[in-house]
GROMACS .gro file of C-alpha atoms in nm:
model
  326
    1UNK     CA    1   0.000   0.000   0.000
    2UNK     CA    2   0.091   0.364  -0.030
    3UNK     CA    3  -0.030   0.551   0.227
    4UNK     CA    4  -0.041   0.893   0.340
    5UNK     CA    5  -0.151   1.187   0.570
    6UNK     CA    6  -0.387   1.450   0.452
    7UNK     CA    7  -0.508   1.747   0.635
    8UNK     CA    8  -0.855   1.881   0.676
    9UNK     CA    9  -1.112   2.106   0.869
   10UNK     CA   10  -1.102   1.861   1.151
   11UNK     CA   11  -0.692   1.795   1.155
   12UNK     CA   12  -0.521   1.523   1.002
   13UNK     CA   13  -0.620   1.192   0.830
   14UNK     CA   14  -0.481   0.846   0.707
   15UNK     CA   15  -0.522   0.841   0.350
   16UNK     CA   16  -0.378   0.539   0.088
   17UNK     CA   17  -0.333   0.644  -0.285
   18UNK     CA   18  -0.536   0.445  -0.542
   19UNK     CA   19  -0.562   0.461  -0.892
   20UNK     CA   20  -0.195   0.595  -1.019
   21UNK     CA   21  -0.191   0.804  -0.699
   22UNK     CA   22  -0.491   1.047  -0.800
   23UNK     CA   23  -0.736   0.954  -0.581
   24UNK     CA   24  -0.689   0.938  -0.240
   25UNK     CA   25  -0.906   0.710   0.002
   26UNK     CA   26  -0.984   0.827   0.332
   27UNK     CA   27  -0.976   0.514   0.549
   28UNK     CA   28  -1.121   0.688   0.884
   29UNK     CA   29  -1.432   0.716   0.654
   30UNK     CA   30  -1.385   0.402   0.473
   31UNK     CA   31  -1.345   0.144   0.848
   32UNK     CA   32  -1.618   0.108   1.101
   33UNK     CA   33  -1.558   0.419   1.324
   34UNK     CA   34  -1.512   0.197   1.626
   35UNK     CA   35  -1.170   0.106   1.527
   36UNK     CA   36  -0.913   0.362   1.616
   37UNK     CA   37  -0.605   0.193   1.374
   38UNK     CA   38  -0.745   0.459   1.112
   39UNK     CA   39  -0.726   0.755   1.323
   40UNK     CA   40  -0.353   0.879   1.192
   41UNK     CA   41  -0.044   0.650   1.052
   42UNK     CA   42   0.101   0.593   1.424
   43UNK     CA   43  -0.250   0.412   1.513
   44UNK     CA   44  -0.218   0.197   1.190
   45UNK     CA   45   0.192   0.094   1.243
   46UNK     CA   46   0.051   0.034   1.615
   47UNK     CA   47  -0.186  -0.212   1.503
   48UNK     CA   48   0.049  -0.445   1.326
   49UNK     CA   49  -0.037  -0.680   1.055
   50UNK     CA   50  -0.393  -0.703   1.179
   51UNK     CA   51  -0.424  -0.333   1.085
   52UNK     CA   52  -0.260  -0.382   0.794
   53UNK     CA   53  -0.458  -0.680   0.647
   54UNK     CA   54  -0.777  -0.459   0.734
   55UNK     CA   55  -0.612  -0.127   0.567
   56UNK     CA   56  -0.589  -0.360   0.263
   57UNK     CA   57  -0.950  -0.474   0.283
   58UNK     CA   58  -1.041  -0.142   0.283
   59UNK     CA   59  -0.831  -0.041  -0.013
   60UNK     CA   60  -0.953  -0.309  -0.255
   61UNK     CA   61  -1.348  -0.243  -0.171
   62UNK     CA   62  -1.405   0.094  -0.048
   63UNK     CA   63  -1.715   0.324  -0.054
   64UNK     CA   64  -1.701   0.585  -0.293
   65UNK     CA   65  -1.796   0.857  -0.063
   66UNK     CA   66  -1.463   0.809   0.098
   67UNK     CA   67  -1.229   0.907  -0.272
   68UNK     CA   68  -1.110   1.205  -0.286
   69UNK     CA   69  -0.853   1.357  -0.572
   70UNK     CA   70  -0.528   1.373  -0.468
   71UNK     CA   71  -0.496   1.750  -0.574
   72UNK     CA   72  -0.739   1.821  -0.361
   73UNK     CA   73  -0.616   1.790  -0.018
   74UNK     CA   74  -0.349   1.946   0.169
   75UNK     CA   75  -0.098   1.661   0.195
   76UNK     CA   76   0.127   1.678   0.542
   77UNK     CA   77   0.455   1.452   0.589
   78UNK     CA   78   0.306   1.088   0.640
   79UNK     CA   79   0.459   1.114   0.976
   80UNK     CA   80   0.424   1.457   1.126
   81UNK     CA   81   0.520   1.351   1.477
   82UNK     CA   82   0.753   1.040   1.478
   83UNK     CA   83   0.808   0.884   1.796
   84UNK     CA   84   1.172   0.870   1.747
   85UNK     CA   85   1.404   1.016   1.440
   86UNK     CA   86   1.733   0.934   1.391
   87UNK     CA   87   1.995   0.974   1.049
   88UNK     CA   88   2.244   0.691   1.012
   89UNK     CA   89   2.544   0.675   0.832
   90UNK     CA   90   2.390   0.397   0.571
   91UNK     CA   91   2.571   0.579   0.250
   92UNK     CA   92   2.918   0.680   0.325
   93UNK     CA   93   3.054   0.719  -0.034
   94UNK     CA   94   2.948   1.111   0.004
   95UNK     CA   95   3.184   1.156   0.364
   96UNK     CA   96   3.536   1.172   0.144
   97UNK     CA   97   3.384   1.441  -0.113
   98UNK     CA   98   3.202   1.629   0.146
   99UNK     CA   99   3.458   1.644   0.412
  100UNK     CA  100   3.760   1.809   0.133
  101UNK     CA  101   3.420   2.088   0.052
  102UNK     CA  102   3.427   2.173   0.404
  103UNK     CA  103   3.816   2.145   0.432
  104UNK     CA  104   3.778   2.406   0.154
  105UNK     CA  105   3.543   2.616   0.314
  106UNK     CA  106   3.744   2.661   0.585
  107UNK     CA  107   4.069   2.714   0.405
  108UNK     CA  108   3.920   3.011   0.204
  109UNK     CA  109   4.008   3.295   0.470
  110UNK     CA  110   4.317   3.200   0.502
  111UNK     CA  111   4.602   3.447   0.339
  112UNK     CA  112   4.738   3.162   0.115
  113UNK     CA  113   4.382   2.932   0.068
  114UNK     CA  114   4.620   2.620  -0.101
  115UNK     CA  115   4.864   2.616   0.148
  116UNK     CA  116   4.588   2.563   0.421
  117UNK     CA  117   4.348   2.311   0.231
  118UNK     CA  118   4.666   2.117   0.151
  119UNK     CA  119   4.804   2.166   0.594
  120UNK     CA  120   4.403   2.075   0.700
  121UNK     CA  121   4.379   1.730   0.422
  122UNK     CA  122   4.700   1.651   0.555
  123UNK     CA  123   4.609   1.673   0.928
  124UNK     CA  124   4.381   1.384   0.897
  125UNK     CA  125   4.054   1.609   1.029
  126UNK     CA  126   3.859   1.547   0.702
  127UNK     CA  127   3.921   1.162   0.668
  128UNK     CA  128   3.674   0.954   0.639
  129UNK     CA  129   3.710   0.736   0.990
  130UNK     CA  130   3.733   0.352   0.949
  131UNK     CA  131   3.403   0.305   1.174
  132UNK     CA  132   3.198   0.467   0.985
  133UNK     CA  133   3.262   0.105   0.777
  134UNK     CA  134   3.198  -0.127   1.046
  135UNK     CA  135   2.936   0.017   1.284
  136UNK     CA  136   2.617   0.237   1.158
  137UNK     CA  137   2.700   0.572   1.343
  138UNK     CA  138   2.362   0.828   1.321
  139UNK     CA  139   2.268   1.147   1.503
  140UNK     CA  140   1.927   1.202   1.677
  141UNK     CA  141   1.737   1.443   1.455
  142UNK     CA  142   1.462   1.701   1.582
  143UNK     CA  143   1.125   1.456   1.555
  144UNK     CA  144   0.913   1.815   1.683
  145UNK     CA  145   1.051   1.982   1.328
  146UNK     CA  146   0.920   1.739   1.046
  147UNK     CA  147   0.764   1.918   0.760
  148UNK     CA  148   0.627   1.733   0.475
  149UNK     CA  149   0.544   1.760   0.057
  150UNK     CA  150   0.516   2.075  -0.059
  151UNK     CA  151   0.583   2.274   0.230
  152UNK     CA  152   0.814   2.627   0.228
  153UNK     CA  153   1.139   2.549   0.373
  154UNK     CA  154   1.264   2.848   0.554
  155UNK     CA  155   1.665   2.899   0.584
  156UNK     CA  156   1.681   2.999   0.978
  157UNK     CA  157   1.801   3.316   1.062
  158UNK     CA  158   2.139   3.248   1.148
  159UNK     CA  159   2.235   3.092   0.871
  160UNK     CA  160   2.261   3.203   0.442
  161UNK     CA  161   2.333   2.898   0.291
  162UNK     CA  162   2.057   2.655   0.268
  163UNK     CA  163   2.116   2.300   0.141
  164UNK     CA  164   1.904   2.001   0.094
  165UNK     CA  165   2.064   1.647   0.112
  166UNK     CA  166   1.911   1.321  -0.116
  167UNK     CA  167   1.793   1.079   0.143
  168UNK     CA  168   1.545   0.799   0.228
  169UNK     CA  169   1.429   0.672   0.544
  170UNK     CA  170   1.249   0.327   0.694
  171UNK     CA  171   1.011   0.315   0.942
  172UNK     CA  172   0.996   0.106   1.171
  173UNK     CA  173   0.704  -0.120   1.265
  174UNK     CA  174   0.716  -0.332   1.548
  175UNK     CA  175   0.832  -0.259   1.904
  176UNK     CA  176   1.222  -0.438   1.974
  177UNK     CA  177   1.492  -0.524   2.128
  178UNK     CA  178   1.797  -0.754   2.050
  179UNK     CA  179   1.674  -0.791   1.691
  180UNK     CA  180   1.840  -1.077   1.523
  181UNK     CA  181   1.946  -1.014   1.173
  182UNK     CA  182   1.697  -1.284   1.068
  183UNK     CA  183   1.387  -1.108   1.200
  184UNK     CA  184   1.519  -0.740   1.130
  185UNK     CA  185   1.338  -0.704   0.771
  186UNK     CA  186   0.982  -0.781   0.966
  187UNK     CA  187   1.047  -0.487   1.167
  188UNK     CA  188   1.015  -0.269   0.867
  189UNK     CA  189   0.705  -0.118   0.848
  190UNK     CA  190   0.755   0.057   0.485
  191UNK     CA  191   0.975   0.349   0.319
  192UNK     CA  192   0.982   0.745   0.264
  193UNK     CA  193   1.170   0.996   0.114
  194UNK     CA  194   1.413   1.179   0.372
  195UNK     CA  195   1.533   1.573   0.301
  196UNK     CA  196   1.769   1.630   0.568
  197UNK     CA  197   1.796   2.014   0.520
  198UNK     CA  198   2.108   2.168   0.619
  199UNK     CA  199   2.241   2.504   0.726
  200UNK     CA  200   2.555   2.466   0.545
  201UNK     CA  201   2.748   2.751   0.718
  202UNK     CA  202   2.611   2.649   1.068
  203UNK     CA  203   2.750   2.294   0.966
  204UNK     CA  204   3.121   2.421   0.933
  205UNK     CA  205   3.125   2.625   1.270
  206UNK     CA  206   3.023   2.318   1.480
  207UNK     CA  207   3.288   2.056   1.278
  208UNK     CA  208   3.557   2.315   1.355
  209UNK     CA  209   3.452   2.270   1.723
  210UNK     CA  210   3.470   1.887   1.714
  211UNK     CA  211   3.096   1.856   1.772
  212UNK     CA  212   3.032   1.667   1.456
  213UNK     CA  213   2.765   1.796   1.186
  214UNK     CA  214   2.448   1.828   1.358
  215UNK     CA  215   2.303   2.077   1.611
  216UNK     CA  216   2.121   2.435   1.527
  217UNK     CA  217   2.305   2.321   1.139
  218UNK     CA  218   2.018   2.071   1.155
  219UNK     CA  219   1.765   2.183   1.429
  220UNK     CA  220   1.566   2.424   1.313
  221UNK     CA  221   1.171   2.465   1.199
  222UNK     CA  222   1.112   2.210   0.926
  223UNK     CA  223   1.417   2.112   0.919
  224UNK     CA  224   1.324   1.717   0.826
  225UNK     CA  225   1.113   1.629   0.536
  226UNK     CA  226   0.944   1.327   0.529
  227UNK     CA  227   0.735   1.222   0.234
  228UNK     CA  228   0.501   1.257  -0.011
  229UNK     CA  229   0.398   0.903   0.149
  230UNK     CA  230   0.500   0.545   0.311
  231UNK     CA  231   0.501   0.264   0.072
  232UNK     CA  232   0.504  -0.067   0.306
  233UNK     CA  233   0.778  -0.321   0.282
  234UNK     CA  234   0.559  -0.590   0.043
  235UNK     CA  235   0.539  -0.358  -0.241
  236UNK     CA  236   0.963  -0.271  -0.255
  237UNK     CA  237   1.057  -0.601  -0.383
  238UNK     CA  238   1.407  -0.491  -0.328
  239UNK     CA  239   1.490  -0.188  -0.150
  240UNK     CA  240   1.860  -0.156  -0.244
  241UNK     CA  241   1.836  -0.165  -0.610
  242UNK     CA  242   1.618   0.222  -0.643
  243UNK     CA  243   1.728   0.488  -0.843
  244UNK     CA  244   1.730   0.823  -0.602
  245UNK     CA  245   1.756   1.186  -0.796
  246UNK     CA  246   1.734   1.558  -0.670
  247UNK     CA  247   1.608   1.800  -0.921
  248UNK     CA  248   1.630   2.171  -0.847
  249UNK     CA  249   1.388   2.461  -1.081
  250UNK     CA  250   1.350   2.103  -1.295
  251UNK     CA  251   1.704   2.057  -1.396
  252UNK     CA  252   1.847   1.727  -1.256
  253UNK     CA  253   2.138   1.814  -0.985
  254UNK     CA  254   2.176   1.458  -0.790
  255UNK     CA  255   2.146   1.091  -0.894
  256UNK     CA  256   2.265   0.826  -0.722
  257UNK     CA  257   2.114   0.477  -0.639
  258UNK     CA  258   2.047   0.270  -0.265
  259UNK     CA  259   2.285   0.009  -0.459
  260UNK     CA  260   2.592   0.190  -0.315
  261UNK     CA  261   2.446   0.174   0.092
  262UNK     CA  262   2.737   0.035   0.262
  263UNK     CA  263   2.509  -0.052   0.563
  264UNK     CA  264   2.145  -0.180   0.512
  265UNK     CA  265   1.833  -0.111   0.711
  266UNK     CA  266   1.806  -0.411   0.873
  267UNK     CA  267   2.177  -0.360   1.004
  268UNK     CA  268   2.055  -0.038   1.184
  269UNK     CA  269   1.770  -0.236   1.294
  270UNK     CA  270   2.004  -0.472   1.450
  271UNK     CA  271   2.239  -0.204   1.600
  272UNK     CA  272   2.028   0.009   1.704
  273UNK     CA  273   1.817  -0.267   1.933
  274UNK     CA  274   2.153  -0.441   2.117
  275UNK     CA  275   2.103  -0.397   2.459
  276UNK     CA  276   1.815  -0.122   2.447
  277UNK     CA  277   1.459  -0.099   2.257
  278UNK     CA  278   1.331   0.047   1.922
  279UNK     CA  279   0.996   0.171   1.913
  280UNK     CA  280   0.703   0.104   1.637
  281UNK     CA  281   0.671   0.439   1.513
  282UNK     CA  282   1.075   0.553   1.429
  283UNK     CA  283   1.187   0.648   1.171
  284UNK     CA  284   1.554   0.564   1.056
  285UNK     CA  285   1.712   0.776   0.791
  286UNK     CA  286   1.954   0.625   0.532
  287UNK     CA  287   2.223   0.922   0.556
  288UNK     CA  288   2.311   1.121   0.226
  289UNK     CA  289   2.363   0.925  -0.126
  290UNK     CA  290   2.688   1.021  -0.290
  291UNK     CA  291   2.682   1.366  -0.552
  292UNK     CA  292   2.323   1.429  -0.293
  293UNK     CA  293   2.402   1.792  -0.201
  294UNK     CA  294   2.419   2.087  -0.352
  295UNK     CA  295   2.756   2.158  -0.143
  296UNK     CA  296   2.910   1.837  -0.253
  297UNK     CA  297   2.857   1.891  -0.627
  298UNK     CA  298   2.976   2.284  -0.561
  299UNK     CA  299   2.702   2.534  -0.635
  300UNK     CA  300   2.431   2.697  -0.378
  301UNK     CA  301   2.051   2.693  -0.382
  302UNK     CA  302   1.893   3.076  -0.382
  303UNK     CA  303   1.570   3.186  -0.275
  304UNK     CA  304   1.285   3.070  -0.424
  305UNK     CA  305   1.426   2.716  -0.560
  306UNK     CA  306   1.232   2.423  -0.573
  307UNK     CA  307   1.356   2.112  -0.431
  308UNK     CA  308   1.236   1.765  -0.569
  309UNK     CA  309   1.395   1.453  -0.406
  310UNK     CA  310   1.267   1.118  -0.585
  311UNK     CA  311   1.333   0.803  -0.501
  312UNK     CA  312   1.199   0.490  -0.729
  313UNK     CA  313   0.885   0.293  -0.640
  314UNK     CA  314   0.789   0.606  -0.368
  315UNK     CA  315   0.733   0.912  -0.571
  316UNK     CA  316   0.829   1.254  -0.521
  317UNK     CA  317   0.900   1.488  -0.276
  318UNK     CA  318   0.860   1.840  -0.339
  319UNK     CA  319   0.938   2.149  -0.163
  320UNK     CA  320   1.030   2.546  -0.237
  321UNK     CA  321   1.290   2.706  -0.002
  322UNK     CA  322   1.307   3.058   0.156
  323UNK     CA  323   1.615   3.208   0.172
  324UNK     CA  324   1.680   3.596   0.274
  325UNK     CA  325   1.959   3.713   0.037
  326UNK     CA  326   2.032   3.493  -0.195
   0.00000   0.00000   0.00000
């Protein structure tokens, strides 16, 4: 199924996308309205497969009172609230490129800008570190600042350089811990796109501090993008063999494929429930595919661009960004 989270008069509904994704199906109005797994996407993920075999039911014979064209509603990020949100390192072929952009960055104030890229590459700072190969390393992300399709992204005041970054994300379905890597697929609940928005600037301040890449560079209103919907596990025959691309004002920008994740899902899954429990409900993103930023490739987005992440077999995810002086 493809499902979704629309908004209306009376807050937000669980939708699932029929018919090519135009028509939208409200399932709140569709089930009998003494069963609270259709009251929003966390209810439904909390139900389990029994919740799941009855979304389905609903899908395949639903009343037509309950259809609704997908143009028509206000779409929100299927997730608005996760329970829990974290970015892991799954792609690292991006760290090596992205780390010598920032060892630029900082060498540009310098009096002789060569001389100090070439004294900061050699100092072993910008390396990429062997863990990030044999463990999956993430960050906690801000689950209060999800925004979802279509949505203005606003740079934050502190920062001028705005950048998006090519991700997607699984969510996870079942309540864990010590997940064997046998059993860590059926904890999958389904897939998303994942814009991990980043104030660029902000970024290189904290790195120079040694506080890695996160904080305000990543916390800030709306700062995660989640969307335009969750296709569950059964209909991604294989999840690492997708073609991802960024597009930017239409033109193509980023393309890169889940092929090259170094670390799968179900490793995180497995990680991340050793010795302490993962909830029904998070949300795991898959880290940055390589060429997925506009720093990486070298250029800048300006006010007013629009953003489209797509990932193959989910759709697209499409956003405009604010950003004062550019």
């Amino acid at each position: 199924m493809r499902l979704m989270t629309f908004q209306d008069s009376g807050g937000d509904r669980l939708g699932a996308l029929v018919d090519g994704d135009t028509v939208v199906v409200d399932l709140a109005a569709a089930a009998d309205p003494n069963r609270p797994a259709f009251a929003s996407m966390q209810a439904l993920i909390d139900a389990g497969e029994r919740g799941l075999a009855e979304a389905r039911k609903l899908v395949a014979d639903h009343p037509e009172h309950t259809r609704r064209p997908a143009g028509s509603v206000t779409w929100r990020s299927p997730l608005p609230r996760p329970v829990r949100l974290r970015d892991c390192g799954l792609f690292i072929e991006h760290l090596a490129p992205t780390g010598k952009s920032m060892a630029k960055r900082q060498a540009a104030s310098a009096d002789d800008p060569e001389a100090e890229l070439a004294r900061l590459l050699a100092s072993g700072r910008y390396d990429v570190p062997k863990l990030v190969t044999e463990r999956v390393l993430y960050y906690g992300a801000d689950h209060l600042s999800v925004s979802g399709p279509d949505e203005v992204i606003n740079c934050p005041s502190y920062s001028a350089h705005l950048d998006y970054e090519l991700e997607w994300a699984a969510v996870v379905g079942r309540t864990g811990r010590d997940i064997t890597p046998d059993d860590a697929h059926s904890y999958i609940f389904g897939y998303t796109i994942f814009n991990d928005w980043t104030a660029r600037d902000t970024q290189a301040l904290i790195a120079q501090a040694g506080f890695g890449v996160g904080g305000d560079s990543k916390d800030f209103d709306g700062s995660t993008t989640l969307g335009p919907c969750i296709v569950t596990a059964d209909e991604i025959a294989d999840p690492y063999a997708l073609e991802m691309s960024a597009w930017v004002n239409g033109v193509e920008r980023s393309r890169g494929t889940t092929r090259r994740m170094h670390h799968s899902f179900e490793s995180a899954v497995v990680q991340l429930s050793t010795g302490k429990t993962v909830y029904a409900g998070e949300v795991l993103g898959s880290g940055t595919v390589r060429s997925g930023t506009s720093f990486e490739n070298g250029w800048q987005l300006a006010d007013g661009d629009v953003v489209e992440l797509e990932v193959e077999g989910i759709g697209v995810l499409r956003n405009r960004v604010q950003i004062p002086g550019r």
